[in-house]
Tab-separated table of C-alpha atoms in Angstrom:
chain	number	residue	atom	x	y	z
A	9	MET	CA	0.000	0.000	0.000
A	10	ALA	CA	2.773	2.416	1.012
A	11	ARG	CA	4.722	1.556	-2.131
A	12	ALA	CA	1.676	2.154	-4.309
A	13	ALA	CA	1.114	5.516	-2.628
A	14	THR	CA	4.771	6.435	-3.191
A	15	MET	CA	4.554	5.484	-6.866
A	16	SER	CA	1.336	7.437	-7.236
A	17	GLY	CA	2.948	10.485	-5.633
A	18	ALA	CA	6.002	10.143	-7.892
A	19	THR	CA	3.755	9.895	-10.977
A	20	PHE	CA	1.877	13.004	-9.921
A	21	GLY	CA	5.153	14.839	-9.382
A	22	VAL	CA	6.363	13.863	-12.859
A	23	LYS	CA	3.116	15.117	-14.381
A	24	VAL	CA	3.418	18.432	-12.529
A	25	ARG	CA	7.024	18.892	-13.683
A	26	LYS	CA	6.082	18.090	-17.285
A	27	PHE	CA	3.238	20.596	-17.133
A	28	VAL	CA	5.427	23.359	-15.660
A	29	VAL	CA	8.092	22.978	-18.372
A	30	SER	CA	5.577	22.513	-21.199
A	31	LYS	CA	5.206	25.129	-23.920
A	32	HIS	CA	1.532	25.588	-23.037
A	33	PHE	CA	2.380	26.626	-19.476
A	34	THR	CA	5.252	28.825	-20.673
A	35	ARG	CA	3.038	30.685	-23.139
A	36	GLY	CA	0.334	31.197	-20.534
A	37	ALA	CA	2.851	32.422	-17.956
A	38	LEU	CA	4.344	34.875	-20.473
A	39	ALA	CA	0.864	36.220	-21.239
A	40	VAL	CA	0.148	36.778	-17.537
A	41	ILE	CA	3.527	38.459	-16.969
A	42	GLY	CA	3.006	40.644	-20.039
A	43	PHE	CA	-0.426	41.669	-18.749
A	44	PHE	CA	1.011	42.803	-15.398
A	45	VAL	CA	3.873	44.660	-17.135
A	46	LEU	CA	1.370	46.566	-19.267
A	47	TRP	CA	-0.774	47.224	-16.205
A	48	GLN	CA	2.223	48.600	-14.289
A	49	ALA	CA	3.236	50.777	-17.249
A	50	GLY	CA	-0.301	52.098	-17.623
A	51	SER	CA	-0.631	52.895	-13.915
A	52	MET	CA	2.629	54.836	-14.105
A	53	GLY	CA	1.122	57.045	-16.808
A	54	LEU	CA	2.930	55.452	-19.735
A	55	LEU	CA	-0.362	54.377	-21.303
A	56	PRO	CA	-3.327	56.722	-21.873
A	57	PHE	CA	-6.466	56.534	-19.734
A	58	MET	CA	-4.856	54.280	-17.120
A	59	ASP	CA	-3.146	56.759	-14.800
A	60	ALA	CA	-6.108	56.511	-12.357
A	61	ILE	CA	-5.760	52.729	-12.068
A	62	PRO	CA	-3.786	51.567	-9.002
A	63	THR	CA	-0.601	49.629	-9.624
A	64	PRO	CA	-0.453	45.838	-9.288
A	65	VAL	CA	1.572	46.264	-6.098
A	66	THR	CA	-1.164	48.433	-4.547
A	67	VAL	CA	-3.822	45.915	-5.564
A	68	ALA	CA	-1.718	43.080	-4.162
A	69	GLY	CA	-1.604	44.925	-0.824
A	70	ALA	CA	-5.384	45.363	-0.875
A	71	PHE	CA	-5.736	41.694	-1.791
A	72	TRP	CA	-3.731	40.728	1.264
A	73	GLU	CA	-5.937	42.872	3.493
A	74	PHE	CA	-9.121	41.390	2.026
A	75	MET	CA	-7.842	37.845	2.470
A	76	GLY	CA	-7.341	38.536	6.160
A	77	THR	CA	-11.046	39.259	6.673
A	78	GLY	CA	-13.857	36.771	7.174
A	79	LYS	CA	-16.169	38.855	4.979
A	80	TYR	CA	-14.020	38.164	1.917
A	81	TRP	CA	-14.153	34.393	2.309
A	82	GLN	CA	-17.840	34.498	3.193
A	83	SER	CA	-18.401	36.347	-0.094
A	84	TRP	CA	-16.610	33.550	-1.937
A	85	LEU	CA	-18.732	30.940	-0.199
A	86	ASP	CA	-22.042	32.715	-0.822
A	87	SER	CA	-21.385	33.335	-4.519
A	88	THR	CA	-20.120	29.788	-5.053
A	89	LEU	CA	-23.184	28.276	-3.410
A	90	ARG	CA	-25.550	30.426	-5.480
A	91	VAL	CA	-23.766	29.457	-8.698
A	92	THR	CA	-23.758	25.791	-7.691
A	93	TYR	CA	-27.470	25.743	-6.891
A	94	GLY	CA	-28.446	27.504	-10.117
A	95	PHE	CA	-26.035	25.576	-12.327
A	96	VAL	CA	-26.952	22.134	-10.980
A	97	ALA	CA	-30.681	22.884	-11.228
A	98	ALA	CA	-30.181	24.054	-14.818
A	99	GLN	CA	-28.481	20.755	-15.703
A	100	ILE	CA	-31.108	18.633	-13.947
A	101	LEU	CA	-33.978	20.319	-15.781
A	102	GLY	CA	-32.267	21.490	-18.968
A	103	ILE	CA	-30.617	18.257	-20.140
A	104	PRO	CA	-33.824	16.143	-20.037
A	105	LEU	CA	-35.802	18.964	-21.652
A	106	GLY	CA	-33.288	19.309	-24.493
A	107	LEU	CA	-33.177	15.544	-25.001
A	108	GLY	CA	-36.956	15.343	-24.967
A	109	MET	CA	-37.384	18.120	-27.517
A	110	GLY	CA	-34.758	16.597	-29.775
A	111	TRP	CA	-35.996	13.013	-29.447
A	112	ASN	CA	-39.762	13.435	-29.544
A	113	ARG	CA	-41.336	15.616	-32.215
A	114	ASN	CA	-44.700	15.906	-30.420
A	115	PHE	CA	-43.009	17.002	-27.204
A	116	LYS	CA	-41.031	19.610	-29.119
A	117	ASP	CA	-44.192	20.952	-30.778
A	118	PHE	CA	-45.702	21.549	-27.323
A	119	THR	CA	-42.671	23.014	-25.579
A	120	TYR	CA	-40.498	24.746	-28.169
A	121	PRO	CA	-42.725	27.811	-28.886
A	122	LEU	CA	-42.947	28.706	-25.176
A	123	PHE	CA	-39.245	28.012	-24.757
A	124	GLU	CA	-38.328	30.311	-27.636
A	125	LEU	CA	-40.698	32.973	-26.294
A	126	MET	CA	-38.913	33.043	-22.926
A	127	ARG	CA	-35.339	32.459	-24.078
A	128	PRO	CA	-34.646	36.017	-25.362
A	129	ILE	CA	-35.540	37.535	-21.970
A	130	PRO	CA	-32.231	38.556	-20.341
A	131	PRO	CA	-31.591	36.925	-16.937
A	132	LEU	CA	-31.404	40.327	-15.231
A	133	ALA	CA	-34.894	41.168	-16.523
A	134	TRP	CA	-36.097	38.375	-14.245
A	135	VAL	CA	-34.779	40.155	-11.131
A	136	PRO	CA	-37.943	42.147	-10.228
A	137	VAL	CA	-40.242	39.167	-10.818
A	138	SER	CA	-37.862	36.866	-8.982
A	139	ILE	CA	-37.813	39.133	-5.933
A	140	LEU	CA	-41.630	39.165	-5.883
A	141	PHE	CA	-42.018	35.456	-6.582
A	142	TRP	CA	-39.433	33.947	-4.241
A	143	PRO	CA	-39.654	34.438	-0.478
A	144	THR	CA	-35.989	35.348	0.122
A	145	ASN	CA	-33.259	37.224	-1.728
A	146	GLU	CA	-31.122	34.099	-1.556
A	147	SER	CA	-33.616	31.964	-3.459
A	148	SER	CA	-34.305	34.734	-5.979
A	149	ILE	CA	-30.582	35.101	-6.814
A	150	ALA	CA	-30.220	31.318	-7.151
A	151	PHE	CA	-33.221	31.337	-9.505
A	152	ILE	CA	-31.644	34.039	-11.663
A	153	THR	CA	-28.416	32.027	-11.938
A	154	PHE	CA	-30.558	29.052	-12.945
A	155	ILE	CA	-32.139	31.113	-15.712
A	156	GLY	CA	-28.685	32.142	-16.928
A	157	ALA	CA	-27.555	28.559	-17.539
A	158	PHE	CA	-30.876	26.852	-18.312
A	159	PHE	CA	-31.581	28.143	-21.824
A	160	THR	CA	-27.986	27.665	-22.917
A	161	ILE	CA	-27.870	24.021	-21.900
A	162	VAL	CA	-31.252	23.270	-23.514
A	163	VAL	CA	-30.234	24.836	-26.836
A	164	ASN	CA	-26.954	22.918	-26.895
A	165	VAL	CA	-28.556	19.583	-26.052
A	166	LEU	CA	-31.315	20.113	-28.593
A	167	GLY	CA	-28.739	20.958	-31.244
A	168	GLY	CA	-26.719	17.869	-30.331
A	169	VAL	CA	-29.682	15.535	-30.723
A	170	SER	CA	-30.761	17.172	-33.978
A	171	ALA	CA	-27.252	16.721	-35.427
A	172	ILE	CA	-27.327	12.932	-35.060
A	173	PRO	CA	-27.451	11.405	-38.576
A	174	ARG	CA	-30.874	9.915	-39.216
A	175	GLN	CA	-29.240	7.039	-41.105
A	176	LEU	CA	-27.492	5.983	-37.899
A	177	VAL	CA	-30.793	5.665	-36.043
A	178	ASP	CA	-32.474	3.937	-38.997
A	179	ALA	CA	-29.639	1.414	-39.206
A	180	ALA	CA	-29.953	0.580	-35.513
A	181	VAL	CA	-33.736	0.166	-35.837
A	182	SER	CA	-33.339	-2.050	-38.902
A	183	PHE	CA	-31.074	-4.337	-36.859
A	184	GLY	CA	-33.792	-4.697	-34.240
A	185	ALA	CA	-32.817	-2.060	-31.681
A	186	SER	CA	-35.680	-0.895	-29.472
A	187	PRO	CA	-36.377	2.832	-28.930
A	188	ARG	CA	-34.849	2.535	-25.449
A	189	GLN	CA	-31.682	0.960	-26.861
A	190	VAL	CA	-31.437	3.626	-29.555
A	191	PHE	CA	-31.720	6.352	-26.925
A	192	TRP	CA	-29.191	4.920	-24.456
A	193	ARG	CA	-26.729	3.525	-27.030
A	194	ILE	CA	-26.840	6.198	-29.742
A	195	VAL	CA	-28.690	9.389	-28.842
A	196	LEU	CA	-27.298	10.001	-25.367
A	197	PRO	CA	-23.610	9.183	-26.147
A	198	ALA	CA	-23.747	11.272	-29.332
A	199	THR	CA	-25.151	14.220	-27.380
A	200	ILE	CA	-22.512	14.237	-24.631
A	201	PRO	CA	-20.177	16.683	-26.474
A	202	SER	CA	-23.072	19.129	-26.833
A	203	ILE	CA	-23.980	18.691	-23.165
A	204	VAL	CA	-20.404	19.467	-22.131
A	205	THR	CA	-20.299	22.490	-24.439
A	206	GLY	CA	-23.506	23.757	-22.879
A	207	MET	CA	-22.063	23.232	-19.415
A	208	MET	CA	-18.890	25.150	-20.316
A	209	VAL	CA	-20.841	28.100	-21.701
A	210	GLY	CA	-23.441	27.923	-18.952
A	211	ILE	CA	-21.001	28.073	-16.050
A	212	GLY	CA	-19.526	31.303	-17.439
A	213	ILE	CA	-22.955	32.859	-17.904
A	214	THR	CA	-23.924	31.765	-14.397
A	215	TRP	CA	-21.024	33.687	-12.871
A	216	ASN	CA	-21.845	36.760	-14.949
A	217	VAL	CA	-25.441	36.643	-13.813
A	218	VAL	CA	-24.812	35.991	-10.140
A	219	ILE	CA	-22.395	38.914	-9.857
A	220	ALA	CA	-24.896	41.294	-11.456
A	221	ALA	CA	-27.742	39.913	-9.307
A	222	GLU	CA	-25.698	40.345	-6.126
A	223	MET	CA	-24.980	43.952	-7.047
A	224	ILE	CA	-28.709	44.602	-7.506
A	225	ALA	CA	-30.433	42.461	-4.886
A	226	GLY	CA	-27.803	40.725	-2.757
A	227	ASN	CA	-26.419	41.551	0.660
A	228	THR	CA	-23.361	39.323	0.372
A	229	GLY	CA	-21.199	37.724	-2.314
A	230	LEU	CA	-18.322	38.766	-4.544
A	231	GLY	CA	-20.599	40.980	-6.608
A	232	ARG	CA	-21.779	42.809	-3.506
A	233	LEU	CA	-18.201	43.076	-2.250
A	234	THR	CA	-17.146	44.713	-5.517
A	235	TRP	CA	-20.149	47.039	-5.488
A	236	GLU	CA	-19.479	48.158	-1.916
A	237	ALA	CA	-15.858	48.907	-2.848
A	238	TYR	CA	-17.182	51.046	-5.708
A	239	LEU	CA	-19.560	52.946	-3.413
A	240	ALA	CA	-16.689	53.559	-1.002
A	241	GLY	CA	-14.444	54.800	-3.804
A	242	HIS	CA	-11.954	52.045	-2.978
A	243	THR	CA	-10.501	51.382	-6.429
A	244	PRO	CA	-8.032	48.652	-5.337
A	245	GLY	CA	-10.970	46.892	-3.672
A	246	ILE	CA	-12.928	47.010	-6.941
A	247	ILE	CA	-10.041	45.345	-8.766
A	248	VAL	CA	-9.688	42.774	-5.983
A	249	GLY	CA	-13.346	41.892	-6.497
A	250	MET	CA	-12.901	41.685	-10.262
A	251	ILE	CA	-9.859	39.428	-9.980
A	252	SER	CA	-11.655	37.231	-7.446
A	253	ILE	CA	-14.606	36.846	-9.828
A	254	GLY	CA	-12.226	35.926	-12.635
A	255	VAL	CA	-10.461	33.335	-10.490
A	256	ALA	CA	-13.798	31.881	-9.374
A	257	GLY	CA	-14.982	31.591	-12.963
A	258	TYR	CA	-11.701	29.997	-14.046
A	259	VAL	CA	-11.805	27.412	-11.255
A	260	SER	CA	-15.424	26.604	-12.104
A	261	SER	CA	-14.576	26.155	-15.784
A	262	MET	CA	-11.719	23.822	-14.889
A	263	ALA	CA	-14.085	21.769	-12.727
A	264	VAL	CA	-16.514	21.464	-15.653
A	265	LYS	CA	-13.592	20.545	-17.916
A	266	VAL	CA	-12.653	17.693	-15.576
A	267	ILE	CA	-16.241	16.426	-15.758
A	268	GLY	CA	-16.196	16.751	-19.548
A	269	ASP	CA	-12.904	14.860	-19.866
A	270	TRP	CA	-14.351	12.140	-17.641
A	271	LEU	CA	-17.508	11.882	-19.768
A	272	MET	CA	-15.499	11.933	-23.004
A	273	PRO	CA	-12.213	10.080	-22.433
A	274	TRP	CA	-11.782	9.877	-26.221
A	275	LYS	CA	-11.864	13.638	-26.635
A	276	LYS	CA	-10.357	16.490	-24.607
A	277	VAL	CA	-12.694	19.418	-24.016
A	278	PHE	CA	-9.922	21.916	-24.880
């Protein structure tokens, strides 16, 4: 057991070293360094319209102060939970709905017109109704994040099912496959790439929506933290909030990527 653990740790270490010295990591690191160099130059007045932006060093100091407060980490927790609730609910309801509309023509005839009528409504337009409909701000924000991801996942799943070659289904039926076998053996596996694409797009939209909803109706969260820094005229705090939102979105996307790679071992998500 101990030997297996040691070998596993050694394998992980080799993978980490290979990743650090890879050209992909090097290019990404150079891009990040270049971004901070440009930021520093702009804050020093070398670039137009950026002399009012605090330097990276000032923002790093503000970051350190924020990280020492419980409010900062509570904001992370609250926003993450809201995104998780909305995103998971969107997958639970959106994937079956998209599969149903793509698989059954009668079901699509009943549901698609109403779906298309509601889809163009921006998630933030749901804020007033959500506040009236749901008993607490917390549930209303989670509902708005759900709306942000729901329509995206349904459209992607529906497109994935519609793209399946009809000849493939006909061939399976001609060999005696039942509708259940066709669904589980052909339709669902062929739709997985579209489901993962919808999840990737949806998680980004969910973070965009939750931040805006927290600024409008929330009392906590990274969006509220950023908005309060704006009201206080604390520019480094605003940038701390923005960077935190970016990091949260990146981590969430990587988590979805891991799920996608697990669902599609034959194909990397990106």
